[in-house]
Short mmCIF file of C-alpha atoms in Angstrom, two decimals:
data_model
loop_
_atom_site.label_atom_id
_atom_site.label_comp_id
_atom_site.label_asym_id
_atom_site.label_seq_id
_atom_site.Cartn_x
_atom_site.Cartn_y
_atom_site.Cartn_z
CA UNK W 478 0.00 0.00 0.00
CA UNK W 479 1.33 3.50 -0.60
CA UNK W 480 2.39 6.04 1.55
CA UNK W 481 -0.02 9.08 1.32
CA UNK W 482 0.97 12.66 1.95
CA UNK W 483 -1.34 15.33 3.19
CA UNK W 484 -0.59 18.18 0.37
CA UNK W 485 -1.92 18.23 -3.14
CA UNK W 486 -3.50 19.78 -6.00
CA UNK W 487 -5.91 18.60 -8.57
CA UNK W 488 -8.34 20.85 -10.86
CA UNK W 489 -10.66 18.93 -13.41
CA UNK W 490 -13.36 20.19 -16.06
CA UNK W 491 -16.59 18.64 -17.45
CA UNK W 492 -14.83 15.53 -16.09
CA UNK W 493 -11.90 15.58 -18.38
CA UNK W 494 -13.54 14.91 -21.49
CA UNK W 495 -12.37 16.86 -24.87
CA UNK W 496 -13.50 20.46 -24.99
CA UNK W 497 -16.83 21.18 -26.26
CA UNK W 498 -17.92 22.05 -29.38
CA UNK W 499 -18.03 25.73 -30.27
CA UNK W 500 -22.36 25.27 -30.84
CA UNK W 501 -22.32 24.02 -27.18
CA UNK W 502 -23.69 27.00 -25.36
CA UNK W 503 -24.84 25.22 -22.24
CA UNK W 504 -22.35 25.95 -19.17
CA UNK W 505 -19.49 23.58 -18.18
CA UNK W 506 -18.40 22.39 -14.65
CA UNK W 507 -15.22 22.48 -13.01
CA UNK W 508 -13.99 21.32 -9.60
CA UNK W 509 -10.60 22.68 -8.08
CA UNK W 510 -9.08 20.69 -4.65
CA UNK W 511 -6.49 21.87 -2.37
CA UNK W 512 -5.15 20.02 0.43
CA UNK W 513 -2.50 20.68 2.77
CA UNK W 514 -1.15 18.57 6.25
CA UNK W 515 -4.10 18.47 9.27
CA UNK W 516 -4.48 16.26 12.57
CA UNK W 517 -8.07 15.36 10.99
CA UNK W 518 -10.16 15.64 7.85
CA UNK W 519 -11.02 19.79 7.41
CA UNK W 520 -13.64 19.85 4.80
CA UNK W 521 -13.86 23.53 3.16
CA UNK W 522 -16.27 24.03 0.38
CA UNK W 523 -16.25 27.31 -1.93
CA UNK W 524 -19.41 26.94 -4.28
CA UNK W 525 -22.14 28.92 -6.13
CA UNK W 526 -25.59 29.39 -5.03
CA UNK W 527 -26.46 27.28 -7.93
CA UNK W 528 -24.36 23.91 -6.58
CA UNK W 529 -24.98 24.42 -2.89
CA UNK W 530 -27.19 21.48 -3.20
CA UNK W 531 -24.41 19.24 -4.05
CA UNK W 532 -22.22 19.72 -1.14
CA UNK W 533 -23.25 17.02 1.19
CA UNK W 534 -22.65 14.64 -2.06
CA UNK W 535 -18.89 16.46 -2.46
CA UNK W 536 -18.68 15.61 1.43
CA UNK W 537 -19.21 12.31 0.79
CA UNK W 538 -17.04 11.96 -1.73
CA UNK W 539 -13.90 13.39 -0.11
CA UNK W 540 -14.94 11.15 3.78
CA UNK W 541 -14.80 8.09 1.79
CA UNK W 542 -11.59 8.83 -0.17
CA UNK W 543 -9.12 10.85 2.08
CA UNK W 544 -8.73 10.27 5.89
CA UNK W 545 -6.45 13.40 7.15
CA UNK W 546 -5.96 17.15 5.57
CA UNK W 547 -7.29 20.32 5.45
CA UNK W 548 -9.16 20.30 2.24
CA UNK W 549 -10.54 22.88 -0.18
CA UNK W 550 -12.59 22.14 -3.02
CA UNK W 551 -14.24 24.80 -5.26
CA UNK W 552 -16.45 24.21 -7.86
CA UNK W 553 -17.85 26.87 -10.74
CA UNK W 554 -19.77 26.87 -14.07
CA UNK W 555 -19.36 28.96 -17.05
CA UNK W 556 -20.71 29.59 -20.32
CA UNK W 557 -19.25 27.60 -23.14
CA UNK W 558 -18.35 29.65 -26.22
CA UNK W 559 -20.04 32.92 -26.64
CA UNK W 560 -22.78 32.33 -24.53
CA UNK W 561 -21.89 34.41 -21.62
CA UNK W 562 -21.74 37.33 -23.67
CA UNK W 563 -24.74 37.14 -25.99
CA UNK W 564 -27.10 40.12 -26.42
CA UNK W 565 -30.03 40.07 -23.94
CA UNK W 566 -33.46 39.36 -25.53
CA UNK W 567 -36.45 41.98 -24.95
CA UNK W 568 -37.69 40.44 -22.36
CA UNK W 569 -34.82 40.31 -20.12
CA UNK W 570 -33.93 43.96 -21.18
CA UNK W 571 -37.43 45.24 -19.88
CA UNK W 572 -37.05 43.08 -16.45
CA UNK W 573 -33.58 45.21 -15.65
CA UNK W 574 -35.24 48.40 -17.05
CA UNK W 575 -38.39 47.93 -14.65
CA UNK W 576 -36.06 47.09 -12.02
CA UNK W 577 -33.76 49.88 -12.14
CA UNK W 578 -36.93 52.60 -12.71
CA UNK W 579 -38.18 51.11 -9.20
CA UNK W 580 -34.63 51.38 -7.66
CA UNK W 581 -34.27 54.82 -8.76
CA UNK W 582 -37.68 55.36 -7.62
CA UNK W 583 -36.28 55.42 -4.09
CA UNK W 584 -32.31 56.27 -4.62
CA UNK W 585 -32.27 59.11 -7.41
CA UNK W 586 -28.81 59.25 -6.45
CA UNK W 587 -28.41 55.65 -8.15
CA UNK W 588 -26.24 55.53 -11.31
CA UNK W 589 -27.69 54.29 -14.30
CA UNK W 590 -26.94 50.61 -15.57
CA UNK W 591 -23.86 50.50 -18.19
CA UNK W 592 -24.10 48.19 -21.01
CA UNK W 593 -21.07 45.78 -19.47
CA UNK W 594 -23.52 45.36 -15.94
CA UNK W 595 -26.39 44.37 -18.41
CA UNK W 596 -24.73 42.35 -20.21
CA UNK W 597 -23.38 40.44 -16.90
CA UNK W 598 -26.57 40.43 -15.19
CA UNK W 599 -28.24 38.72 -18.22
CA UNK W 600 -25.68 35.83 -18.39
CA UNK W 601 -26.10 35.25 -14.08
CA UNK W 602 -30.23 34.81 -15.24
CA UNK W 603 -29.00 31.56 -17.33
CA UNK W 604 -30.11 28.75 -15.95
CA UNK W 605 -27.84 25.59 -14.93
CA UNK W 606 -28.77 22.48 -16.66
CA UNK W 607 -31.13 19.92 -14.33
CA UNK W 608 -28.22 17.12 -14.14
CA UNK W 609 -26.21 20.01 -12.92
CA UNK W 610 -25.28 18.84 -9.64
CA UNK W 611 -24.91 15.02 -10.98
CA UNK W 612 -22.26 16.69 -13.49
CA UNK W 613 -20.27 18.50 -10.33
CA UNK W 614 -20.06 15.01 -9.12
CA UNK W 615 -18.62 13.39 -11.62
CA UNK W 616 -15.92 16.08 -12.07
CA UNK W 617 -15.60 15.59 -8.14
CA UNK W 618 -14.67 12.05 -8.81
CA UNK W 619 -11.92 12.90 -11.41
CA UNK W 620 -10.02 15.72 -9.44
CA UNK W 621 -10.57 13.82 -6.13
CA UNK W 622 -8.20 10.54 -7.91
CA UNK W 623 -5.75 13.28 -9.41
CA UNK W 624 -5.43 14.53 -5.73
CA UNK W 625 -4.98 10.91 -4.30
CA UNK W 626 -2.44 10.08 -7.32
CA UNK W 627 -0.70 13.62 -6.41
CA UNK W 628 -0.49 13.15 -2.92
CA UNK W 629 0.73 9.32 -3.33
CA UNK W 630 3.49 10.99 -5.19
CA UNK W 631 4.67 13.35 -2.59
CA UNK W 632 4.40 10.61 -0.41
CA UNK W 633 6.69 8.23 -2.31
CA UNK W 634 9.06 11.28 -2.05
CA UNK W 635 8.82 11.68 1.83
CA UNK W 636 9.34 7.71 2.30
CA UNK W 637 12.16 7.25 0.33
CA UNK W 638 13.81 10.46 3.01
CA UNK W 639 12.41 9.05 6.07
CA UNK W 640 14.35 5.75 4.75
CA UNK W 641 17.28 7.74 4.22
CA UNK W 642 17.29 9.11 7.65
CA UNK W 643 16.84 6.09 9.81
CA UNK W 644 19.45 4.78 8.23
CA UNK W 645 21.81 7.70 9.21
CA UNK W 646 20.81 7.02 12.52
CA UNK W 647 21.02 3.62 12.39
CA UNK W 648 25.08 4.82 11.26
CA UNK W 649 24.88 6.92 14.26
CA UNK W 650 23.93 4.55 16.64
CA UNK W 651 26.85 2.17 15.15
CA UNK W 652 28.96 4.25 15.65
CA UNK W 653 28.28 5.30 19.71
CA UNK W 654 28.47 1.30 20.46
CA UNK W 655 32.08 0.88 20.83
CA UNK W 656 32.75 4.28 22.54
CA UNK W 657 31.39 3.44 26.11
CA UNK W 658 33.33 0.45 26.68
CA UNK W 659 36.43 2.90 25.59
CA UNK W 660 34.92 5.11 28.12
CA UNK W 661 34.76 2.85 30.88
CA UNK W 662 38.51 1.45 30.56
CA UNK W 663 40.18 5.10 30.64
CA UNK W 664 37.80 6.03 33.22
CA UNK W 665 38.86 3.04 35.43
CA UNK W 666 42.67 3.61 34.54
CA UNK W 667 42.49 7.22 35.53
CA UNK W 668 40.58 6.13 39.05
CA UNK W 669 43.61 3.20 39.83
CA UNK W 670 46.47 5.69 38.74
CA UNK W 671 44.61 8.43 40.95
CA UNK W 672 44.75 6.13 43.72
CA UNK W 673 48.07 4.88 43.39
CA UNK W 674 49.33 8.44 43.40
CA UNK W 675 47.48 9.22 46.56
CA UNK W 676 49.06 6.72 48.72
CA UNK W 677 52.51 6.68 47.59
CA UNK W 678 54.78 4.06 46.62
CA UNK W 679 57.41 4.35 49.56
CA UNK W 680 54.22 4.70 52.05
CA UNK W 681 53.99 1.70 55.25
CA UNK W 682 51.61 -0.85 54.39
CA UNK W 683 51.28 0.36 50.68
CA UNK W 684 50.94 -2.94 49.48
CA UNK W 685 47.58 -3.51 51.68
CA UNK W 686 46.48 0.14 51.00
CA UNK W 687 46.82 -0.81 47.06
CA UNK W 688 44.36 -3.52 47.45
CA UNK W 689 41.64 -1.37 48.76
CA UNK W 690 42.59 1.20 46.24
CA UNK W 691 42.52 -0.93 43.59
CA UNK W 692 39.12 -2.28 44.85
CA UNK W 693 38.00 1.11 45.79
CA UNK W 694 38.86 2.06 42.27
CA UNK W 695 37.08 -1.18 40.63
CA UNK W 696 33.74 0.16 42.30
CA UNK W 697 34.07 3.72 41.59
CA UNK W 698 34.92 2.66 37.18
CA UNK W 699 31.60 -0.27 37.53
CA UNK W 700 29.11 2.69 39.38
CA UNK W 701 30.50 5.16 36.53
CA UNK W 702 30.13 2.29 33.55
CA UNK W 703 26.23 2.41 35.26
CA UNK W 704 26.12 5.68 35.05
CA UNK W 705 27.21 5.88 31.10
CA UNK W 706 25.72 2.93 29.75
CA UNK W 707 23.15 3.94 26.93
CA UNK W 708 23.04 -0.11 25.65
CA UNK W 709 19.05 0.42 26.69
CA UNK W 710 18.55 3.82 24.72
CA UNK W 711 20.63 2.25 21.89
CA UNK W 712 18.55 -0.85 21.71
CA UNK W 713 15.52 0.91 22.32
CA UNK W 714 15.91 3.26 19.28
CA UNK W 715 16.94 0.35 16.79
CA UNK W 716 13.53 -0.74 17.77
CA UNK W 717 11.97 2.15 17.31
CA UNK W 718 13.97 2.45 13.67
CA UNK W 719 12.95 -0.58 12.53
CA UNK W 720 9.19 -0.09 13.57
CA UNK W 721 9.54 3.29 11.45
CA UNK W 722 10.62 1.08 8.35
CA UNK W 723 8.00 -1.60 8.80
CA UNK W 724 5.06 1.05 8.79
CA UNK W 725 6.50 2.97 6.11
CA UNK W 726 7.07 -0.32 3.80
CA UNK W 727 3.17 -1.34 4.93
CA UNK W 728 1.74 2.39 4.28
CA UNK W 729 -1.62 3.59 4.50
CA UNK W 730 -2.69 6.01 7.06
CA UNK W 731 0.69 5.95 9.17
CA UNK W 732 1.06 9.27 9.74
CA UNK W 733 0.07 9.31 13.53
CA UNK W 734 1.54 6.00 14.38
CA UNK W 735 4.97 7.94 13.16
CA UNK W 736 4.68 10.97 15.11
CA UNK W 737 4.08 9.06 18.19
CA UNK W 738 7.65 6.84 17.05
CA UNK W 739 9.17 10.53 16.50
CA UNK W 740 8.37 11.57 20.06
CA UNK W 741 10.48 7.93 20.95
CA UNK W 742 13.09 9.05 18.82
CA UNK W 743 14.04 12.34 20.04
CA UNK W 744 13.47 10.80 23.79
CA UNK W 745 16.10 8.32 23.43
CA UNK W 746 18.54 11.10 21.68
CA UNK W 747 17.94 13.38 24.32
CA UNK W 748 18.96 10.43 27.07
CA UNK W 749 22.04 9.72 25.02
CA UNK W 750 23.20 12.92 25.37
CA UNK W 751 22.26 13.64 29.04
CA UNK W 752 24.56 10.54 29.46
CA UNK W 753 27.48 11.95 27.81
CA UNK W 754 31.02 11.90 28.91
CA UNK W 755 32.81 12.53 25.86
CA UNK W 756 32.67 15.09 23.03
CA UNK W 757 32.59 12.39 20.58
CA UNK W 758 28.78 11.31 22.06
CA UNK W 759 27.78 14.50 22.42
CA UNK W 760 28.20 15.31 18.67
CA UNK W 761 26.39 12.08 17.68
CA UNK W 762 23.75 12.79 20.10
CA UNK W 763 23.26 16.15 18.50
CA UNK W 764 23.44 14.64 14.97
CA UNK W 765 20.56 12.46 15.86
CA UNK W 766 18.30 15.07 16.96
CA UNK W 767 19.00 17.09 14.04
CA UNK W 768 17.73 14.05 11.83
CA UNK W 769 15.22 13.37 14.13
CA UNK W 770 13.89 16.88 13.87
CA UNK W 771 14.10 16.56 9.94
CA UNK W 772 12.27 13.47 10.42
CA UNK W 773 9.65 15.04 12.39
CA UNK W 774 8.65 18.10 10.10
CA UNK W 775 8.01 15.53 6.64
CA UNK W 776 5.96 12.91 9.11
CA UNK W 777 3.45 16.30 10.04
CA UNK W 778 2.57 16.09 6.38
CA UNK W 779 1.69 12.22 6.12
CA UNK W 780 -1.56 11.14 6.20
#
């Protein structure tokens, strides 16, 4: 299954048959969808007076194809060829003149109509077909799988960098194994030649006082190995790594289920570096959470 991101873009017309031919004077339908990144589905709809009544049908559409997002979708009509800007029969001419006499009745400040507002008031009087709101759902249906197909797309894109990054940390992580037990040694030399030091070579009973240096020194190196060991945090975040991988390869509607492994992450980074006794660890720990941030910002826009 693919991976699905929450931005994309899709526009389709008359539901992306050929244009119409030039004699066609009845209006055409288009639909226009934006979507950008959401905790849930946002449903916005931007539509005439004339195709209100196919909004809970649009609704539909969108709950049963897309699962997160903040969506958009517009939808208009326009005259095909030159019908928006035919001449106005008789008729129609004496319904605006009528209506403007009464207006002016009352406001004899009122400016008179200008040929252009006639002209666009006529062509708002034409009246949508009666499969109009059938035809709006069509088109629906054809932007709604160009926005799946574009947001699959940008989600291909933001798996194959979330790959990329776990396994930079995975490199990471490789790399802080080996320096703790390094750690631990030169910690435990620098307690035993502290100690030997102290006491003196030449000093009575310096071979008994060694002993419980030596000892002494033993316990002080094993409490600071304790102290240092990240073998937990290092385990835990291959798990957490290879859970990352397993959802991304599955896809779907992951995005949550990643933020929440995220959060795990940057908790284990953080511990690695509050556990630090070296530069070295430090800087990886830092590298991590630079990734992990990365990592964070492209998993707020999967769905």
């Amino acid at each position: 299954m693919a991976v699905y991101s929450m931005t994309g873009y899709a526009t389709a017309q008359q539901g992306g048959a050929s244009p119409p031919a030039a004699h066609d004077a009845g209006p055409s339908v288009g639909v226009e969808i934006r979507s950008v990144n959401s905790r849930f589905l946002d449903l916005t709809f931007k539509l005439p007076e004339e195709l209100r009544g196919a909004e809970p049908v649009l609704r539909e559409q969108l709950t049963q194809a897309l699962k997160r997002g903040k969506v958009e979708l517009r939808a208009w009509f326009e005259q095909r060829g030159d019908a928006g800007h035919r001449a106005p029969s008789s008729a129609e001419l004496q319904r605006l003149v009528s209506a403007q006499d009464a207006i002016r009745a009352w406001l004899p400040q009122a400016a008179p109509l200008s040929v252009a507002e006639v002209i666009g008031l006529s062509a708002r009087g034409t009246a949508l077909p009666a499969d109009a709101q059938d035809r709006v759902a069509a088109v629906a249906a054809s932007a709604i799988a160009q926005l799946i197909e574009a947001r699959a797309r940008e989600g291909a894109r933001l798996a194959g960098m979330l790959h990329d990054r776990t396994a930079q940390l995975r490199t990471l992580a490789r790399a802080a194994e080996p320096l703790i037990p390094q750690l631990v040694a030169q910690q435990r030399q620098r307690f035993l030649d502290r100690w030997n030091e102290a006491l003196g070579a030449d000093a009575s009973g310096a071979v008994a006082n060694s002993e419980v240096a030596r000892d002494r020194a033993l316990a002080e190196a094993t409490a600071f190995a304790i102290r240092i060991d990240v073998a937990e945090e290092l385990t835990r975040l291959a798990s957490h790594l290879d859970e990352i991988d397993r959802l991304i390869q599955r896809g779907g509607d992951i995005g949550k289920r990643l933020d929440f492994l995220i959060q795990e992450l940057h908790r284990e980074a953080n511990t690695l570096g509050s556990k630090s006794s070296s530069l070295e660890l430090t800087r990886i720990s830092v590298d991590m959470k630079v990734l992990i941030e990365q990592m964070r910002e492209q998993v707020q826009n999967l769905e």
